[in-house]
PDB file of C-alpha atoms and ligand atoms in Angstrom:
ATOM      1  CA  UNK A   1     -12.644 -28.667   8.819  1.00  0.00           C
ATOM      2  CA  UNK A   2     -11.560 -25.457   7.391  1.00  0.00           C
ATOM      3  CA  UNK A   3     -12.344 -22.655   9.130  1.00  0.00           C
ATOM      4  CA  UNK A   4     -14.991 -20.013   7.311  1.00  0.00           C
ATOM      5  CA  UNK A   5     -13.545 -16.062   6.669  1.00  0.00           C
ATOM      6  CA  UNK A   6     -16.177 -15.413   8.409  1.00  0.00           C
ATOM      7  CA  UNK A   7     -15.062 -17.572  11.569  1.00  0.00           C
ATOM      8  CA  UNK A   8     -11.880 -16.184  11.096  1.00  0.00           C
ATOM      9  CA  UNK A   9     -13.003 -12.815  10.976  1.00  0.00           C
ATOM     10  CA  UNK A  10     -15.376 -13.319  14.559  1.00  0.00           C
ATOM     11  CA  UNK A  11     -12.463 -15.061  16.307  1.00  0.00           C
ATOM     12  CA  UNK A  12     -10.262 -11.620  15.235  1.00  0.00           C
ATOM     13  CA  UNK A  13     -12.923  -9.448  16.513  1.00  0.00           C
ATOM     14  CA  UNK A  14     -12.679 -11.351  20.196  1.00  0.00           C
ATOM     15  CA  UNK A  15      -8.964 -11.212  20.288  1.00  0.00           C
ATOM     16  CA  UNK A  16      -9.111  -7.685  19.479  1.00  0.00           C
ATOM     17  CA  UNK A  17     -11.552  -7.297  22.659  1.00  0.00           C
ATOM     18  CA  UNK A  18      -9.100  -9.069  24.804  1.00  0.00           C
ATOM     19  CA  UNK A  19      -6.081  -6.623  23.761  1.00  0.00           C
ATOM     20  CA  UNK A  20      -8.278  -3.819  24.065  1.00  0.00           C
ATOM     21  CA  UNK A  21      -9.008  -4.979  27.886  1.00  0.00           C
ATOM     22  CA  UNK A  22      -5.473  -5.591  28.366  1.00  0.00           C
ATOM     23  CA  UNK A  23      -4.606  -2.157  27.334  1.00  0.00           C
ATOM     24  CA  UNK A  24      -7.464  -0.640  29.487  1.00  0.00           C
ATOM     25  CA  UNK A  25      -5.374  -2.650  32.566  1.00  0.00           C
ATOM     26  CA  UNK A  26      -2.164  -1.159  31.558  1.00  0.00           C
ATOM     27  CA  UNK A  27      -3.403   2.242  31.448  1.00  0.00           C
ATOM     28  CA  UNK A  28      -4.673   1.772  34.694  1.00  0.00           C
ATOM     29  CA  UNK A  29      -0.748   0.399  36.128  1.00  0.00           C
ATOM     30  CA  UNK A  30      -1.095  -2.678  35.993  1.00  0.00           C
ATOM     31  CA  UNK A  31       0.844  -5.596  34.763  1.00  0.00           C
ATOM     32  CA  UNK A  32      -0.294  -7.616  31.632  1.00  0.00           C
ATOM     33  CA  UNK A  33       1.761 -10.277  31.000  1.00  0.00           C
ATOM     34  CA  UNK A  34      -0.449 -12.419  27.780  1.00  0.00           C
ATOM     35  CA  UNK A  35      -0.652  -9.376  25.813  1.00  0.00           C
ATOM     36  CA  UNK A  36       2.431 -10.408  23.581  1.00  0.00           C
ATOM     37  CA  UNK A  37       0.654 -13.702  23.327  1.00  0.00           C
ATOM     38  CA  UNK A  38      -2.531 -12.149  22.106  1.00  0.00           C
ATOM     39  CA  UNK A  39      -0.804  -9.896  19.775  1.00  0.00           C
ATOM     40  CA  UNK A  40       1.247 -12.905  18.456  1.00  0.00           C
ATOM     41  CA  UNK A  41      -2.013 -14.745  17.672  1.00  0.00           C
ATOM     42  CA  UNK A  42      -3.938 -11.873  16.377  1.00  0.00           C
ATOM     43  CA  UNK A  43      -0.984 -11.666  13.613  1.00  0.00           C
ATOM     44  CA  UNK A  44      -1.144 -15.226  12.983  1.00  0.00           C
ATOM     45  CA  UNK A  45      -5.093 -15.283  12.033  1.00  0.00           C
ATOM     46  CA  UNK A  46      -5.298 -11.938  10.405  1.00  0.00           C
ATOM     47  CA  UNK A  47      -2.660 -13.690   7.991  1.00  0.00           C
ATOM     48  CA  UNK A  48      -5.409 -16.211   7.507  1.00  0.00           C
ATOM     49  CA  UNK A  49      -7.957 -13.974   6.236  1.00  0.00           C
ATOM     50  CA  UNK A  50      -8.590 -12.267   2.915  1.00  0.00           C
ATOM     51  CA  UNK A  51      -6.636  -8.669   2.439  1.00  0.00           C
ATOM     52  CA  UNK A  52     -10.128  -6.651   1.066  1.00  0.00           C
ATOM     53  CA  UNK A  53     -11.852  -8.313   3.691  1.00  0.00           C
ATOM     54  CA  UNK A  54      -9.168  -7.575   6.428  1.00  0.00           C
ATOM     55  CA  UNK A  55      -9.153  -4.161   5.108  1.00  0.00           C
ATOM     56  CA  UNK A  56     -12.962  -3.536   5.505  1.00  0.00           C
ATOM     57  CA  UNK A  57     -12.984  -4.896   8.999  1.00  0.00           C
ATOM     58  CA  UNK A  58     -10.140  -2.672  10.451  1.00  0.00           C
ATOM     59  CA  UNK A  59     -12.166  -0.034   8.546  1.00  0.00           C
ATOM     60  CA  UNK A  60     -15.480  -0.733  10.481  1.00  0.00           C
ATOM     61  CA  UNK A  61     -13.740  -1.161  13.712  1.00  0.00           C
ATOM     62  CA  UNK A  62     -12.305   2.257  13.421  1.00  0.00           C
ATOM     63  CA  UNK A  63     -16.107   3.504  12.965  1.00  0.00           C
ATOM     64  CA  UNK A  64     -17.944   1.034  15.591  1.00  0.00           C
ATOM     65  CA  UNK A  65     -16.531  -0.523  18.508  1.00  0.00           C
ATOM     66  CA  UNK A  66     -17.487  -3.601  17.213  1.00  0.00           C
ATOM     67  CA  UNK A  67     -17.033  -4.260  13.696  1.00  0.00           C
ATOM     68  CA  UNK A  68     -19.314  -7.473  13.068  1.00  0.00           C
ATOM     69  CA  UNK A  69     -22.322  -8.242  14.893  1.00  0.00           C
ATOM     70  CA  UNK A  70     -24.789 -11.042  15.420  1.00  0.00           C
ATOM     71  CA  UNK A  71     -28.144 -11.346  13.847  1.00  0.00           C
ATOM     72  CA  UNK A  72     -31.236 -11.490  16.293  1.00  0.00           C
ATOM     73  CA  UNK A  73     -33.635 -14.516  15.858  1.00  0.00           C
ATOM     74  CA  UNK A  74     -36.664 -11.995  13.875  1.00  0.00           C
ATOM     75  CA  UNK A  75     -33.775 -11.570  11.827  1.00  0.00           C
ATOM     76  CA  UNK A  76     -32.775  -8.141  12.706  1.00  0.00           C
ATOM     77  CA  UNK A  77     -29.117  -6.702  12.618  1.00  0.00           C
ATOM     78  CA  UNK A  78     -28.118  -6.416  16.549  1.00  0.00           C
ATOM     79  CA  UNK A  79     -26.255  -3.766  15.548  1.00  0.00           C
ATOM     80  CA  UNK A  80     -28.520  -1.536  13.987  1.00  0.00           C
ATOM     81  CA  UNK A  81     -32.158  -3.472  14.538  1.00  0.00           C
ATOM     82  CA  UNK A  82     -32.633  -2.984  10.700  1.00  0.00           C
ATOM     83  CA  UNK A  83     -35.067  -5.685   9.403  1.00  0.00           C
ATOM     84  CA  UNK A  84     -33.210  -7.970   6.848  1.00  0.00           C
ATOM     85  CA  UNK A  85     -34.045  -9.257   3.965  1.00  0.00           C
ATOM     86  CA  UNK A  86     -34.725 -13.063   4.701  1.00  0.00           C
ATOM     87  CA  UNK A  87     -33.121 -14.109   1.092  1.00  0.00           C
ATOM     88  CA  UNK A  88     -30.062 -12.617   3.026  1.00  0.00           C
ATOM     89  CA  UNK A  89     -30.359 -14.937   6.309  1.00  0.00           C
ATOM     90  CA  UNK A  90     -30.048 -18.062   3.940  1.00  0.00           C
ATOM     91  CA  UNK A  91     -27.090 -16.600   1.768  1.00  0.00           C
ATOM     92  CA  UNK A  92     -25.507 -15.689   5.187  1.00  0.00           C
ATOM     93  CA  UNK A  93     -25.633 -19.008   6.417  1.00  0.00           C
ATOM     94  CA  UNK A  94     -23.906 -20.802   3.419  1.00  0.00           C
ATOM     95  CA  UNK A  95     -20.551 -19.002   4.282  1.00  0.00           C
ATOM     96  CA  UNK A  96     -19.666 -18.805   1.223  1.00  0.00           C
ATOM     97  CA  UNK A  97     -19.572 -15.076   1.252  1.00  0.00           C
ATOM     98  CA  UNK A  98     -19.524 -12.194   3.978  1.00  0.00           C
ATOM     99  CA  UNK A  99     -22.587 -10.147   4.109  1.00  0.00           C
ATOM    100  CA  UNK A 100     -22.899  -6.655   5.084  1.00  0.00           C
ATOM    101  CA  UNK A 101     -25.651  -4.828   6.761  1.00  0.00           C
ATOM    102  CA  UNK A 102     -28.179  -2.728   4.650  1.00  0.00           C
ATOM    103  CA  UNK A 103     -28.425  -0.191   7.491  1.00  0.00           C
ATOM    104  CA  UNK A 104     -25.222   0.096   9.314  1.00  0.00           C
ATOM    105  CA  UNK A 105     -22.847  -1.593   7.228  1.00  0.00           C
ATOM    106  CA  UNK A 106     -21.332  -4.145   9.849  1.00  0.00           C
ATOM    107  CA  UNK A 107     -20.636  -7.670   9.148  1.00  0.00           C
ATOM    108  CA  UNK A 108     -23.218  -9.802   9.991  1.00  0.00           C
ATOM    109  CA  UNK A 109     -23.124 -13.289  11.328  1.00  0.00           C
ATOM    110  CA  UNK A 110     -25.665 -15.829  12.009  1.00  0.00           C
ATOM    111  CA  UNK A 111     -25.701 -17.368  15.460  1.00  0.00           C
ATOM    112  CA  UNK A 112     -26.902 -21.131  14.133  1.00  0.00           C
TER     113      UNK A 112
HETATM  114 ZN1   ZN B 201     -26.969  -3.030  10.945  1.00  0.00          ZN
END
């Protein structure tokens, strides 16, 4: 099955972890060989995902460490433990769209 922007999107959040750790071991003189690998892949699925929506989540990232974040089961943002809406929890879930936080502004996803 396809793969949702929004998979897309979390799977480009966790590569960008793994570069960031690699850099972090560089800094600190060491060798680290699968970061051309990593960087290779990241290119690959950012190609797969929508330009505005690309655009929004380098934009976040710059702001928060992490730019999406996972909603809690009392359907709170984890990010900013704002209450949501729970019309939002079932539009989240279709996939259809990305939704954004009311309080922080971060991508939301919905662990099940
Ligand atoms: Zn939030």
């Amino acid at each position: 099955m396809e793969k949702s922007q929004l998979e897309l999107l979390v799977a480009l959040q966790d590569l960008d972890m793994m570069i960031e750790e690699i850099s972090e071991v560089k800094r600190l003189g060491f060798s680290a060989e699968r970061e051309e690998e990593l960087r290779k892949a990241r290119e690959e699925l950012a190609n797969k995902i929508k330009k505005p929506l690309l655009y929004s989540y380098e934009k976040l990232k710059k702001r928060y460490k992490r730019a999406i974040v996972p909603v809690g089961e009392d359907n709170t943002c984890l990010g900013c433990f704002i209450k949501l809406p729970t019309s939002l929890s079932s539009i989240g879930r279709t996939d259809a769209e990305v939704i954004y936080c009311e309080g922080c502004g971060r991508i939301l996803y919905w662990l099940s």
